[in-house]
Amino acid sequence: MRIVIVGGGISGLACYLFLRKLVPSVIPTSTELDITIIESHAATKGLARGSGSLDQAAGPVANTTGSALGLAPNGLAVLRDLDETLFREIANSGYPISHFHLANAKGWSLARLPATNQSTPELHTVLISRQRLWDCLRAHVPDSAFADQKIVSGVTYTKDQRSVIIKFTDGTSDLEADLVIGADGAKSVVKRSVTGDGKIDEYPAVFDGLTGVGGFVPSSHLPQCEPRGRMTVTFGAHGFFGYGACTIAHQSNHFAECTAPPGNEAVWWSTYETTDIPDTRNFDKEDILRQLKERHAGWKDPTINKIVDEAAVDSIYPTYITPDLPTWHTRGLVLVGDAAHAMQPSSGQGAAQGLEDAQVFSMLLAHYLERHFSQSAARAGRPIPATVGEAVDQASKKYFEIRKPRVKRIVDRAKQMGDTKRKKGFIEEWLTYFILWIIGKSHR
């Protein structure tokens, strides 16, 4: 059985690891399992990745979007289910967040919101650089699993319609597979064949008018009396600014279950509204810095002032949203992560939902493959997928039924939160502050 994962980002690597964990135990030893990750950029362990582009052919190394992310407790729980060692590596590679401090440009505190879940022990959100998260996942995937620096031009089917064919832009030989997982981001090539005839993207990713810039600074830029476990997010009339530690002090193992002293590195990011889509491969850093200083001039938080005065822009990332797709699957094809549901960063759930996708689909695929290969299902009178292809399709259908409602709720909430980062008039600005204050009151 051959499975091809298109895209070697967070969702693609997680799919590989879950499939390798769950599928071999449910198929006969005589059935060879071949899982290949196709990545358009170099995917060498420890290789620094480029930043900011969603274009599949953008650069020589696998791309990132944004400097860092907050990996929510539900995403960490998925990683714990996958591999305890991997979970601990990732948790201790970032900074545990116990609460979000919401403030406004006037310097007023608006709310303190929890960043933990209700499990026992509770898990904290972990603020971690995208590079470190990817590095941790990549370290657990063998080099032999990759066919990197190959760009997929499209997917189609064999004449008998039983297998999927992957085609490449460089004209190299097609690859045939029983299942193709599209983990290739908001501008997914696989999506074209899931939602249409494969020739055009009938549901192209949409720029939602928000752009983020960000980078890293020494944690000494943070307030000396900064409470452990705090991440600050500040709202103003012309955008949004966030900052927080993203590493821990040496040997401060926390496993996301408690706060820890910060390490030497902090991350900052500023989100603002713009009508023009920035060129992520060729942008004027000096002009971006000038705009950053103009946007946050007069903001009262001295930490923001210090960061803005001394910042270097490491990344720029326009926000793309995947439209509401009618389906995430078709015969032998399935979408995960941003390919299925790219959402606003304000959701705080982008990476976590990609991880949930990987876990749920892999579990369902293992379940239906077990039914196909097992005689016990027949004796119990349960329906049995007649072929591997039927097992794949039944797993894909159930995956969409389970995941779509949950993702839609998150996307709808993120849309409301994302609107608070846009330009606001006087009344809108103060209404935003009031609403955030009310939200904070409800969590006390």
PDB file of C-alpha atoms in Angstrom, residues 131-271:
ATOM      1  CA  GLN A 131      11.310  26.550  13.065  1.00  0.00           C
ATOM      2  CA  ARG A 132      11.774  24.718  16.382  1.00  0.00           C
ATOM      3  CA  LEU A 133       8.414  22.988  16.122  1.00  0.00           C
ATOM      4  CA  TRP A 134       9.200  21.816  12.602  1.00  0.00           C
ATOM      5  CA  ASP A 135      12.708  20.716  13.660  1.00  0.00           C
ATOM      6  CA  CYS A 136      11.310  18.553  16.469  1.00  0.00           C
ATOM      7  CA  LEU A 137       8.822  16.813  14.175  1.00  0.00           C
ATOM      8  CA  ARG A 138      11.362  16.455  11.353  1.00  0.00           C
ATOM      9  CA  ALA A 139      13.873  14.789  13.685  1.00  0.00           C
ATOM     10  CA  HIS A 140      11.444  11.860  14.106  1.00  0.00           C
ATOM     11  CA  VAL A 141      10.933  11.301  10.363  1.00  0.00           C
ATOM     12  CA  PRO A 142      13.631   9.333   8.514  1.00  0.00           C
ATOM     13  CA  ASP A 143      15.369  10.960   5.550  1.00  0.00           C
ATOM     14  CA  SER A 144      14.284   8.027   3.385  1.00  0.00           C
ATOM     15  CA  ALA A 145      10.639   9.128   3.712  1.00  0.00           C
ATOM     16  CA  PHE A 146      11.241  12.304   1.693  1.00  0.00           C
ATOM     17  CA  ALA A 147      11.178  13.066  -1.976  1.00  0.00           C
ATOM     18  CA  ASP A 148      12.131  16.700  -1.523  1.00  0.00           C
ATOM     19  CA  GLN A 149      12.684  19.564  -3.935  1.00  0.00           C
ATOM     20  CA  LYS A 150       9.983  18.151  -6.182  1.00  0.00           C
ATOM     21  CA  ILE A 151       6.994  20.307  -7.126  1.00  0.00           C
ATOM     22  CA  VAL A 152       3.638  18.633  -7.751  1.00  0.00           C
ATOM     23  CA  SER A 153       1.866  19.982 -10.836  1.00  0.00           C
ATOM     24  CA  GLY A 154      -1.351  18.024 -10.327  1.00  0.00           C
ATOM     25  CA  VAL A 155      -3.010  14.736  -9.457  1.00  0.00           C
ATOM     26  CA  THR A 156      -5.180  12.512 -11.619  1.00  0.00           C
ATOM     27  CA  TYR A 157      -6.196   8.844 -11.857  1.00  0.00           C
ATOM     28  CA  THR A 158      -5.129   5.684 -13.639  1.00  0.00           C
ATOM     29  CA  LYS A 159      -7.352   4.494 -16.493  1.00  0.00           C
ATOM     30  CA  ASP A 160      -9.082   1.964 -14.251  1.00  0.00           C
ATOM     31  CA  GLN A 161      -9.672   4.736 -11.675  1.00  0.00           C
ATOM     32  CA  ARG A 162      -8.225   2.564  -8.915  1.00  0.00           C
ATOM     33  CA  SER A 163      -5.084   4.558  -8.134  1.00  0.00           C
ATOM     34  CA  VAL A 164      -4.038   8.182  -7.948  1.00  0.00           C
ATOM     35  CA  ILE A 165      -1.264   9.545 -10.149  1.00  0.00           C
ATOM     36  CA  ILE A 166       0.938  12.411  -8.960  1.00  0.00           C
ATOM     37  CA  LYS A 167       2.546  14.519 -11.701  1.00  0.00           C
ATOM     38  CA  PHE A 168       5.579  16.787 -11.325  1.00  0.00           C
ATOM     39  CA  THR A 169       6.583  20.077 -12.910  1.00  0.00           C
ATOM     40  CA  ASP A 170      10.064  18.848 -13.814  1.00  0.00           C
ATOM     41  CA  GLY A 171       8.690  16.110 -16.059  1.00  0.00           C
ATOM     42  CA  THR A 172      10.063  13.251 -13.950  1.00  0.00           C
ATOM     43  CA  SER A 173       8.159   9.972 -13.815  1.00  0.00           C
ATOM     44  CA  ASP A 174       4.668  10.045 -12.349  1.00  0.00           C
ATOM     45  CA  LEU A 175       4.104   8.496  -8.941  1.00  0.00           C
ATOM     46  CA  GLU A 176       1.187   6.132  -8.342  1.00  0.00           C
ATOM     47  CA  ALA A 177      -0.496   5.800  -4.952  1.00  0.00           C
ATOM     48  CA  ASP A 178      -3.498   4.304  -3.174  1.00  0.00           C
ATOM     49  CA  LEU A 179      -3.937   7.500  -1.158  1.00  0.00           C
ATOM     50  CA  VAL A 180      -2.720  11.065  -1.555  1.00  0.00           C
ATOM     51  CA  ILE A 181      -2.918  13.398   1.447  1.00  0.00           C
ATOM     52  CA  GLY A 182      -2.869  17.086   0.566  1.00  0.00           C
ATOM     53  CA  ALA A 183      -0.929  18.833   3.324  1.00  0.00           C
ATOM     54  CA  ASP A 184       0.320  21.468   0.896  1.00  0.00           C
ATOM     55  CA  GLY A 185      -1.045  24.620   2.463  1.00  0.00           C
ATOM     56  CA  ALA A 186      -3.588  27.287   1.588  1.00  0.00           C
ATOM     57  CA  LYS A 187      -2.613  27.299  -2.087  1.00  0.00           C
ATOM     58  CA  SER A 188      -2.908  23.520  -2.292  1.00  0.00           C
ATOM     59  CA  VAL A 189      -2.432  21.781  -5.628  1.00  0.00           C
ATOM     60  CA  VAL A 190      -4.180  18.649  -4.325  1.00  0.00           C
ATOM     61  CA  LYS A 191      -7.234  20.748  -3.425  1.00  0.00           C
ATOM     62  CA  ARG A 192      -7.816  21.484  -7.132  1.00  0.00           C
ATOM     63  CA  SER A 193      -8.581  17.812  -7.731  1.00  0.00           C
ATOM     64  CA  VAL A 194     -10.597  17.394  -4.532  1.00  0.00           C
ATOM     65  CA  THR A 195     -13.008  20.243  -5.286  1.00  0.00           C
ATOM     66  CA  GLY A 196     -12.832  20.296  -9.097  1.00  0.00           C
ATOM     67  CA  ASP A 197     -11.282  18.769 -12.188  1.00  0.00           C
ATOM     68  CA  GLY A 198      -7.714  19.538 -11.139  1.00  0.00           C
ATOM     69  CA  LYS A 199      -7.119  22.166 -13.804  1.00  0.00           C
ATOM     70  CA  ILE A 200      -8.071  25.277 -11.862  1.00  0.00           C
ATOM     71  CA  ASP A 201      -8.559  26.066  -8.195  1.00  0.00           C
ATOM     72  CA  GLU A 202     -12.288  26.609  -7.837  1.00  0.00           C
ATOM     73  CA  TYR A 203     -11.833  27.672  -4.199  1.00  0.00           C
ATOM     74  CA  PRO A 204      -8.612  29.739  -4.184  1.00  0.00           C
ATOM     75  CA  ALA A 205      -7.190  31.007  -0.919  1.00  0.00           C
ATOM     76  CA  VAL A 206      -8.345  34.551  -0.235  1.00  0.00           C
ATOM     77  CA  PHE A 207      -6.229  37.368   1.203  1.00  0.00           C
ATOM     78  CA  ASP A 208      -8.290  38.676   4.100  1.00  0.00           C
ATOM     79  CA  GLY A 209      -6.696  42.133   4.279  1.00  0.00           C
ATOM     80  CA  LEU A 210      -4.502  41.500   7.329  1.00  0.00           C
ATOM     81  CA  THR A 211      -0.723  41.292   7.239  1.00  0.00           C
ATOM     82  CA  GLY A 212       1.653  40.443  10.040  1.00  0.00           C
ATOM     83  CA  VAL A 213       5.297  41.275  10.588  1.00  0.00           C
ATOM     84  CA  GLY A 214       7.401  39.874  13.351  1.00  0.00           C
ATOM     85  CA  GLY A 215      10.743  38.811  14.658  1.00  0.00           C
ATOM     86  CA  PHE A 216      12.794  37.828  17.666  1.00  0.00           C
ATOM     87  CA  VAL A 217      14.429  39.956  20.351  1.00  0.00           C
ATOM     88  CA  PRO A 218      16.377  39.179  23.517  1.00  0.00           C
ATOM     89  CA  SER A 219      14.058  38.393  26.403  1.00  0.00           C
ATOM     90  CA  SER A 220      15.757  41.248  28.271  1.00  0.00           C
ATOM     91  CA  HIS A 221      13.415  43.494  26.245  1.00  0.00           C
ATOM     92  CA  LEU A 222      10.512  42.162  28.334  1.00  0.00           C
ATOM     93  CA  PRO A 223       9.555  43.872  31.611  1.00  0.00           C
ATOM     94  CA  GLN A 224      11.824  42.831  34.477  1.00  0.00           C
ATOM     95  CA  CYS A 225       8.786  42.165  36.642  1.00  0.00           C
ATOM     96  CA  GLU A 226       6.983  40.203  33.905  1.00  0.00           C
ATOM     97  CA  PRO A 227       4.906  37.454  35.583  1.00  0.00           C
ATOM     98  CA  ARG A 228       5.796  33.934  34.555  1.00  0.00           C
ATOM     99  CA  GLY A 229       3.540  32.432  31.950  1.00  0.00           C
ATOM    100  CA  ARG A 230       2.251  35.711  30.505  1.00  0.00           C
ATOM    101  CA  MET A 231       1.883  36.668  26.863  1.00  0.00           C
ATOM    102  CA  THR A 232       0.816  40.252  26.175  1.00  0.00           C
ATOM    103  CA  VAL A 233      -1.461  41.235  23.299  1.00  0.00           C
ATOM    104  CA  THR A 234      -2.270  44.908  22.782  1.00  0.00           C
ATOM    105  CA  PHE A 235      -5.022  46.439  20.631  1.00  0.00           C
ATOM    106  CA  GLY A 236      -5.105  49.898  19.113  1.00  0.00           C
ATOM    107  CA  ALA A 237      -6.783  51.955  16.405  1.00  0.00           C
ATOM    108  CA  HIS A 238      -4.255  50.923  13.763  1.00  0.00           C
ATOM    109  CA  GLY A 239      -3.644  47.272  14.509  1.00  0.00           C
ATOM    110  CA  PHE A 240      -2.394  44.835  17.079  1.00  0.00           C
ATOM    111  CA  PHE A 241       0.913  44.061  18.816  1.00  0.00           C
ATOM    112  CA  GLY A 242       1.899  40.947  20.737  1.00  0.00           C
ATOM    113  CA  TYR A 243       5.021  39.788  22.540  1.00  0.00           C
ATOM    114  CA  GLY A 244       6.247  37.121  24.918  1.00  0.00           C
ATOM    115  CA  ALA A 245       9.120  34.802  25.773  1.00  0.00           C
ATOM    116  CA  CYS A 246       9.462  31.819  23.442  1.00  0.00           C
ATOM    117  CA  THR A 247      12.240  29.843  25.141  1.00  0.00           C
ATOM    118  CA  ILE A 248      12.842  28.615  28.668  1.00  0.00           C
ATOM    119  CA  ALA A 249      15.872  28.848  30.919  1.00  0.00           C
ATOM    120  CA  HIS A 250      18.325  25.995  30.512  1.00  0.00           C
ATOM    121  CA  GLN A 251      17.150  22.683  32.019  1.00  0.00           C
ATOM    122  CA  SER A 252      13.797  24.106  33.116  1.00  0.00           C
ATOM    123  CA  ASN A 253      11.708  21.104  32.162  1.00  0.00           C
ATOM    124  CA  HIS A 254       8.037  22.000  32.370  1.00  0.00           C
ATOM    125  CA  PHE A 255       6.352  19.602  29.910  1.00  0.00           C
ATOM    126  CA  ALA A 256       3.659  22.308  29.424  1.00  0.00           C
ATOM    127  CA  GLU A 257       2.226  21.473  32.856  1.00  0.00           C
ATOM    128  CA  CYS A 258       3.537  24.511  34.743  1.00  0.00           C
ATOM    129  CA  THR A 259       5.190  27.848  34.142  1.00  0.00           C
ATOM    130  CA  ALA A 260       8.958  28.195  33.840  1.00  0.00           C
ATOM    131  CA  PRO A 261      11.576  30.952  33.857  1.00  0.00           C
ATOM    132  CA  PRO A 262      12.055  32.482  30.404  1.00  0.00           C
ATOM    133  CA  GLY A 263      15.125  31.813  28.323  1.00  0.00           C
ATOM    134  CA  ASN A 264      17.115  34.296  26.270  1.00  0.00           C
ATOM    135  CA  GLU A 265      14.698  34.753  23.369  1.00  0.00           C
ATOM    136  CA  ALA A 266      11.347  36.509  22.976  1.00  0.00           C
ATOM    137  CA  VAL A 267       9.097  36.944  19.962  1.00  0.00           C
ATOM    138  CA  TRP A 268       7.040  39.924  18.815  1.00  0.00           C
ATOM    139  CA  TRP A 269       4.497  40.404  16.063  1.00  0.00           C
ATOM    140  CA  SER A 270       2.375  43.237  14.713  1.00  0.00           C
ATOM    141  CA  THR A 271      -0.768  42.724  12.637  1.00  0.00           C
TER     142      THR A 271
END
